[in-house]
CSV table of C-alpha atoms in Angstrom, one decimal:
chain,number,residue,atom,x,y,z
A,1,MET,CA,1.1,-5.2,-4.9
A,2,ALA,CA,3.3,-4.6,-2.2
A,3,GLY,CA,5.4,-1.5,-1.1
A,4,SER,CA,9.4,-1.7,-1.6
A,5,GLY,CA,10.4,1.6,-1.3
A,6,ARG,CA,12.0,1.5,-4.7
A,7,ARG,CA,10.4,1.7,-8.6
A,8,PRO,CA,9.7,-1.1,-8.6
A,9,GLU,CA,10.2,-2.7,-12.4
A,10,HIS,CA,7.6,-4.3,-14.3
A,11,ARG,CA,8.2,-7.7,-15.1
A,12,GLY,CA,5.3,-10.1,-14.4
A,13,PRO,CA,2.2,-10.0,-12.2
A,14,PRO,CA,2.8,-8.1,-8.6
A,15,GLU,CA,2.2,-11.6,-7.1
A,16,LEU,CA,5.6,-13.5,-8.9
A,17,PHE,CA,7.9,-10.7,-9.0
A,18,TYR,CA,7.7,-10.8,-5.0
A,19,ASP,CA,8.0,-14.0,-4.6
A,20,GLU,CA,9.4,-15.0,-1.1
A,21,ALA,CA,13.5,-14.7,-2.4
A,22,GLU,CA,12.3,-11.1,-3.0
A,23,ALA,CA,10.5,-10.2,-0.6
A,24,ARG,CA,13.0,-11.8,2.5
A,25,LYS,CA,15.5,-9.5,0.6
A,26,TYR,CA,13.6,-6.3,0.8
A,27,THR,CA,12.5,-6.7,4.7
A,28,GLN,CA,16.8,-7.1,5.1
A,29,ASN,CA,17.7,-4.0,3.0
A,30,SER,CA,18.4,-1.8,5.8
A,31,ARG,CA,18.6,1.4,2.9
A,32,VAL,CA,14.9,0.0,1.6
A,33,VAL,CA,13.6,0.1,5.2
A,34,GLU,CA,14.4,3.2,5.4
A,35,ILE,CA,12.7,5.3,2.1
A,36,GLN,CA,9.9,3.0,2.9
A,37,SER,CA,9.9,4.3,7.0
A,38,GLN,CA,10.2,7.6,5.2
A,39,MET,CA,7.4,7.6,2.4
A,40,SER,CA,5.5,6.3,5.5
A,41,GLU,CA,5.8,8.3,7.0
A,42,ARG,CA,4.8,11.4,5.4
A,43,ALA,CA,2.0,9.9,3.3
A,44,VAL,CA,0.5,9.6,7.5
A,45,GLU,CA,1.8,13.0,7.6
A,46,LEU,CA,-0.7,13.9,4.4
A,47,LEU,CA,-3.0,12.7,5.5
A,48,GLY,CA,-3.7,15.3,8.6
A,49,LEU,CA,-4.8,12.6,10.8
A,50,PRO,CA,-6.3,14.1,14.2
A,51,GLU,CA,-4.3,14.2,17.5
A,52,ASP,CA,-6.3,13.8,20.0
A,53,ARG,CA,-7.7,10.5,18.9
A,54,PRO,CA,-6.6,6.8,17.1
A,55,CYS,CA,-7.6,6.2,13.6
A,56,LEU,CA,-8.1,2.3,11.8
A,57,LEU,CA,-5.5,3.6,8.6
A,58,LEU,CA,-5.8,1.1,5.3
A,59,ASP,CA,-2.6,0.2,3.6
A,60,VAL,CA,-3.0,-0.8,0.0
A,61,GLY,CA,0.1,-3.0,-1.0
A,62,CYS,CA,1.1,-3.0,3.2
A,63,GLY,CA,4.3,-6.1,1.6
A,64,SER,CA,5.4,-7.2,4.4
A,65,GLY,CA,4.2,-3.9,7.0
A,66,LEU,CA,7.0,-1.9,6.8
A,67,SER,CA,4.7,1.4,6.5
A,68,GLY,CA,2.4,-0.3,9.4
A,69,ASP,CA,5.0,-0.9,11.5
A,70,TYR,CA,5.0,2.9,11.3
A,71,ILE,CA,1.1,3.3,12.0
A,72,SER,CA,1.6,1.1,14.9
A,73,GLU,CA,3.7,3.5,16.1
A,74,GLU,CA,1.7,6.5,15.9
A,75,GLY,CA,-0.3,5.4,17.7
A,76,HIS,CA,-2.6,4.1,15.2
A,77,TYR,CA,-5.0,0.7,13.6
A,78,TRP,CA,-4.5,-0.9,10.6
A,79,ILE,CA,-6.0,-3.3,7.9
A,80,GLY,CA,-2.7,-4.3,5.1
A,81,MET,CA,-3.5,-5.7,1.7
A,82,ASP,CA,-1.5,-7.5,-0.6
A,83,ILE,CA,-1.9,-9.6,-3.8
A,84,SER,CA,1.3,-11.2,-2.7
A,85,PRO,CA,1.3,-14.1,-0.8
A,86,ALA,CA,5.5,-14.3,0.1
A,87,MET,CA,5.1,-10.9,1.5
A,88,LEU,CA,2.2,-11.3,4.0
A,89,ASP,CA,4.2,-14.1,4.9
A,90,VAL,CA,6.7,-12.8,5.9
A,91,ALA,CA,4.2,-9.6,7.1
A,92,VAL,CA,3.1,-12.0,10.0
A,93,GLU,CA,7.0,-13.4,11.3
A,94,ARG,CA,7.3,-10.1,12.1
A,95,GLU,CA,4.8,-10.0,13.9
A,96,VAL,CA,2.9,-7.2,12.3
A,97,GLU,CA,0.4,-5.4,14.7
A,98,GLY,CA,-1.4,-4.5,12.1
A,99,ASP,CA,-4.4,-7.1,10.5
A,100,LEU,CA,-4.0,-8.8,6.7
A,101,LEU,CA,-4.9,-9.6,3.8
A,102,LEU,CA,-4.4,-11.6,0.4
A,103,ALA,CA,-6.6,-9.6,-2.4
A,104,ASP,CA,-6.1,-7.6,-5.6
A,105,VAL,CA,-7.2,-4.6,-5.0
A,106,GLY,CA,-7.5,-4.5,-9.1
A,107,HIS,CA,-11.3,-6.3,-7.5
A,108,GLY,CA,-12.1,-3.7,-4.9
A,109,ILE,CA,-11.9,-2.7,-1.8
A,110,PRO,CA,-13.8,-5.3,0.3
A,111,PHE,CA,-15.5,-3.0,3.7
A,112,ARG,CA,-18.4,-1.9,4.6
A,113,PRO,CA,-18.8,1.9,3.8
A,114,GLY,CA,-17.2,4.6,5.7
A,115,THR,CA,-14.9,1.5,7.9
A,116,PHE,CA,-11.9,3.4,7.4
A,117,ASP,CA,-10.5,7.1,9.0
A,118,GLY,CA,-7.7,7.5,6.3
A,119,CYS,CA,-5.8,5.3,3.4
A,120,ILE,CA,-1.8,5.1,2.2
A,121,SER,CA,-0.3,2.7,-0.1
A,122,ILE,CA,4.0,3.1,-0.9
A,123,SER,CA,4.6,2.0,-4.2
A,124,ALA,CA,1.6,0.4,-5.0
A,125,VAL,CA,-0.9,1.9,-7.3
A,126,GLN,CA,1.0,2.1,-10.1
A,127,TRP,CA,1.0,-2.1,-10.5
A,128,LEU,CA,-3.4,-1.2,-11.0
A,129,CYS,CA,-1.9,0.5,-15.1
A,130,ASN,CA,-0.1,-2.8,-16.0
A,131,ALA,CA,-2.2,-5.4,-18.1
A,132,ASP,CA,-0.7,-9.2,-17.0
A,133,LYS,CA,-3.7,-10.5,-18.1
A,134,LYS,CA,-5.6,-10.4,-21.2
A,135,SER,CA,-9.2,-10.5,-18.5
A,136,HIS,CA,-7.1,-7.1,-17.6
A,137,SER,CA,-8.4,-3.6,-18.4
A,138,PRO,CA,-6.0,-1.0,-16.4
A,139,PRO,CA,-8.5,1.7,-16.3
A,140,LYS,CA,-11.5,-0.8,-15.7
A,141,ARG,CA,-9.5,-2.1,-12.5
A,142,LEU,CA,-8.3,1.8,-11.5
A,143,TYR,CA,-11.9,2.8,-11.6
A,144,ARG,CA,-12.9,-0.5,-9.2
A,145,PHE,CA,-10.5,0.6,-6.7
A,146,PHE,CA,-10.9,4.4,-6.7
A,147,SER,CA,-14.8,4.1,-6.6
A,148,THR,CA,-14.9,1.3,-3.3
A,149,LEU,CA,-11.7,3.3,-1.5
A,150,TYR,CA,-14.2,5.6,-1.5
A,151,THR,CA,-16.9,3.8,0.3
A,152,ALA,CA,-14.4,2.6,2.5
A,153,LEU,CA,-13.3,5.8,3.8
A,154,ALA,CA,-15.4,8.2,5.8
A,155,ARG,CA,-16.6,11.1,5.1
A,156,GLY,CA,-13.8,14.1,5.5
A,157,SER,CA,-11.5,11.8,5.1
A,158,ARG,CA,-8.4,11.3,3.1
A,159,ALA,CA,-6.4,8.7,0.8
A,160,VAL,CA,-2.6,9.3,-0.1
A,161,LEU,CA,-0.5,7.0,-2.3
A,162,GLN,CA,2.9,7.7,-2.9
A,163,LEU,CA,3.5,5.6,-6.9
A,164,TYR,CA,6.2,5.8,-9.1
A,165,PRO,CA,4.4,7.0,-12.6
A,166,GLU,CA,6.4,5.2,-16.2
A,167,ASN,CA,4.8,8.7,-18.1
A,168,SER,CA,2.5,11.3,-18.0
A,169,GLU,CA,-0.4,9.3,-19.3
A,170,GLN,CA,-0.1,6.5,-17.0
A,171,LEU,CA,-0.2,9.6,-14.4
A,172,GLU,CA,-3.2,11.4,-15.9
A,173,LEU,CA,-5.1,7.9,-16.1
A,174,ILE,CA,-4.3,7.3,-12.1
A,175,THR,CA,-6.1,10.5,-11.0
A,176,ALA,CA,-8.8,10.6,-14.1
A,177,GLN,CA,-10.5,7.1,-12.4
A,178,ALA,CA,-10.0,9.0,-9.3
A,179,MET,CA,-11.8,12.0,-9.8
A,180,ARG,CA,-14.2,9.7,-12.0
A,181,ALA,CA,-14.8,7.7,-8.3
A,182,GLY,CA,-15.6,10.6,-6.5
A,183,PHE,CA,-12.6,11.9,-4.9
A,184,THR,CA,-11.0,15.1,-5.4
A,185,GLY,CA,-7.6,16.0,-4.4
A,186,GLY,CA,-4.1,16.1,-7.1
A,187,MET,CA,-0.5,15.5,-6.8
A,188,VAL,CA,1.7,16.3,-4.3
A,189,VAL,CA,5.0,16.8,-5.2
A,190,ASP,CA,8.2,17.2,-2.7
A,191,TYR,CA,11.1,17.8,-4.9
A,192,PRO,CA,10.1,18.6,-7.8
A,193,ASN,CA,13.2,19.5,-8.9
A,194,SER,CA,16.0,16.1,-8.0
A,195,ALA,CA,16.2,13.4,-9.6
A,196,LYS,CA,16.6,10.4,-6.8
A,197,ALA,CA,14.5,12.8,-3.7
A,198,LYS,CA,11.8,13.9,-6.2
A,199,LYS,CA,7.9,11.6,-5.0
A,200,PHE,CA,4.6,11.8,-6.2
A,201,PHE,CA,2.0,11.8,-3.5
A,202,LEU,CA,-1.5,11.3,-4.8
A,203,CYS,CA,-3.8,13.0,-2.1
A,204,LEU,CA,-7.4,12.1,-2.6
A,205,PHE,CA,-10.4,14.2,-0.3
A,206,VAL,CA,-13.5,12.6,0.4
A,207,GLY,CA,-17.0,14.7,0.2
A,208,THR,CA,-14.9,17.9,0.6
A,209,SER,CA,-12.9,19.7,-1.0
A,210,GLY,CA,-9.6,20.1,0.8
A,211,THR,CA,-6.8,22.5,0.4
A,212,LEU,CA,-4.0,20.7,-1.6
A,213,PRO,CA,-0.4,20.4,1.1
A,214,LYS,CA,2.4,22.3,-0.4
A,215,GLY,CA,5.1,19.2,-1.6
A,216,LEU,CA,9.0,20.4,0.6
A,217,GLY,CA,12.0,21.0,-1.4
A,218,THR,CA,9.5,23.5,-3.2
A,219,GLU,CA,9.2,26.4,-0.9
A,220,CYS,CA,12.7,28.6,-0.5
A,221,ALA,CA,16.0,27.6,0.6
A,222,SER,CA,15.9,28.6,3.8
A,223,GLU,CA,12.8,26.2,4.0
A,224,GLU,CA,13.6,24.0,2.2
A,225,LEU,CA,16.9,23.2,4.4
A,226,HIS,CA,14.0,22.8,7.5
A,227,GLN,CA,11.7,20.1,5.5
A,228,ALA,CA,15.3,18.6,4.9
A,229,LYS,CA,16.2,17.9,7.6
A,230,PHE,CA,12.5,16.9,9.1
A,231,THR,CA,12.6,14.1,6.5
A,232,ASN,CA,16.4,12.8,7.7
A,233,GLU,CA,16.6,13.2,11.1
A,234,ARG,CA,13.6,11.6,11.9
A,235,THR,CA,14.5,10.3,15.3
A,236,ARG,CA,15.4,14.0,16.7
A,237,PHE,CA,11.8,15.6,14.9
A,238,ARG,CA,9.7,12.5,17.4
A,239,ASN,CA,12.0,13.7,20.5
A,240,VAL,CA,10.7,17.4,19.9
A,241,LYS,CA,7.1,15.6,18.9
A,242,GLY,CA,7.3,13.9,22.6
A,243,LYS,CA,7.4,10.5,20.9
A,244,SER,CA,9.7,8.4,22.0
A,245,VAL,CA,13.0,6.8,20.2
A,246,LYS,CA,13.1,3.9,18.2
A,247,LYS,CA,14.8,1.1,20.2
A,248,SER,CA,14.2,2.2,23.4
A,249,ARG,CA,12.9,1.3,26.9
A,250,ASP,CA,10.0,3.6,26.4
A,251,TRP,CA,9.5,3.4,22.7
A,252,ILE,CA,9.5,-1.1,23.5
A,253,LEU,CA,6.7,-0.5,26.3
A,254,GLU,CA,4.2,1.3,24.9
A,255,LYS,CA,4.9,-0.9,22.2
A,256,LYS,CA,3.7,-4.1,24.2
A,257,GLU,CA,1.4,-2.5,25.7
A,258,ARG,CA,-0.6,-1.3,22.3
A,259,ARG,CA,-0.5,-5.7,22.1
A,260,ARG,CA,-1.2,-5.8,25.2
A,261,ARG,CA,-4.7,-4.1,24.6
A,262,GLN,CA,-4.8,-6.5,21.5
A,263,GLY,CA,-5.3,-9.4,23.0
A,264,LYS,CA,-1.8,-10.3,22.2
A,265,GLU,CA,0.5,-12.3,24.5
A,266,VAL,CA,3.0,-10.4,25.8
A,267,ARG,CA,6.6,-11.2,28.0
A,268,ALA,CA,6.3,-9.8,31.6
A,269,ASP,CA,7.9,-6.1,31.7
A,270,THR,CA,11.3,-6.1,33.9
A,271,LYS,CA,14.2,-4.4,34.8
A,272,TYR,CA,15.7,-6.1,31.8
A,273,THR,CA,13.8,-4.6,28.9
A,274,GLY,CA,15.1,-2.8,26.6
A,275,ARG,CA,18.6,-3.2,28.4
A,276,LYS,CA,20.9,-3.3,26.0
A,277,ARG,CA,23.4,-6.8,25.7
A,278,ARG,CA,26.8,-6.6,26.3
A,279,PRO,CA,29.3,-7.4,23.8
A,280,ARG,CA,30.8,-11.4,23.5
A,281,PHE,CA,34.1,-11.9,22.8
């Protein structure tokens, strides 16, 4: 169930829809990468993670690892699940920093209780509403997913699932099965009055009833402009937070250091690290 960063058209099961050609097309499409990054940033923000320590997150429908890249940039660790071998092959080629698992989340989340500090999912959960096989029952698959996800998350943590519901009935089915599994929470809708910018985030709480965050674009005009600036001018916002600008020398050095801590082989740092090549004529 790869997250593509756009509204998927249902053309059969996701493991067939996201074949090798489709997987590469998404990863090489700059617009898709940008949207995926923005939605991942918003999902992680809604998780409300502690700032004083790294967390272990589950990425449901991780695809080629685009959302995982943002999790790594924020200094957290992650495990990604996806049903598409082609998408995971691209993630391996890209040398993402998370661990990857080929699995159908409709069969459940196969991890020990309390393993994760949070869960995100981008453009994936709505696939569970489709009955691609005679044996598939969307309500049962959704309940299996949510009940095992609830168990795999630590008490007091959150799951934030961005999705593209086809209609209100689908939205109601997904929410009902999540609540039946023990979650509390609800739907956070960003920019509800915009046809293009409107996004649905199912924000779920484990073990505690937290305050549901407000959707972007629902405040007064001045605040809406501030929120839009946060979404569109990501690099400037990250500078204010004290984080390194993506692709800068500091950003590259931080990424290499994270990979060393994970026991991976990394090239030595030199004065040329992060230096742009001169154009050749």
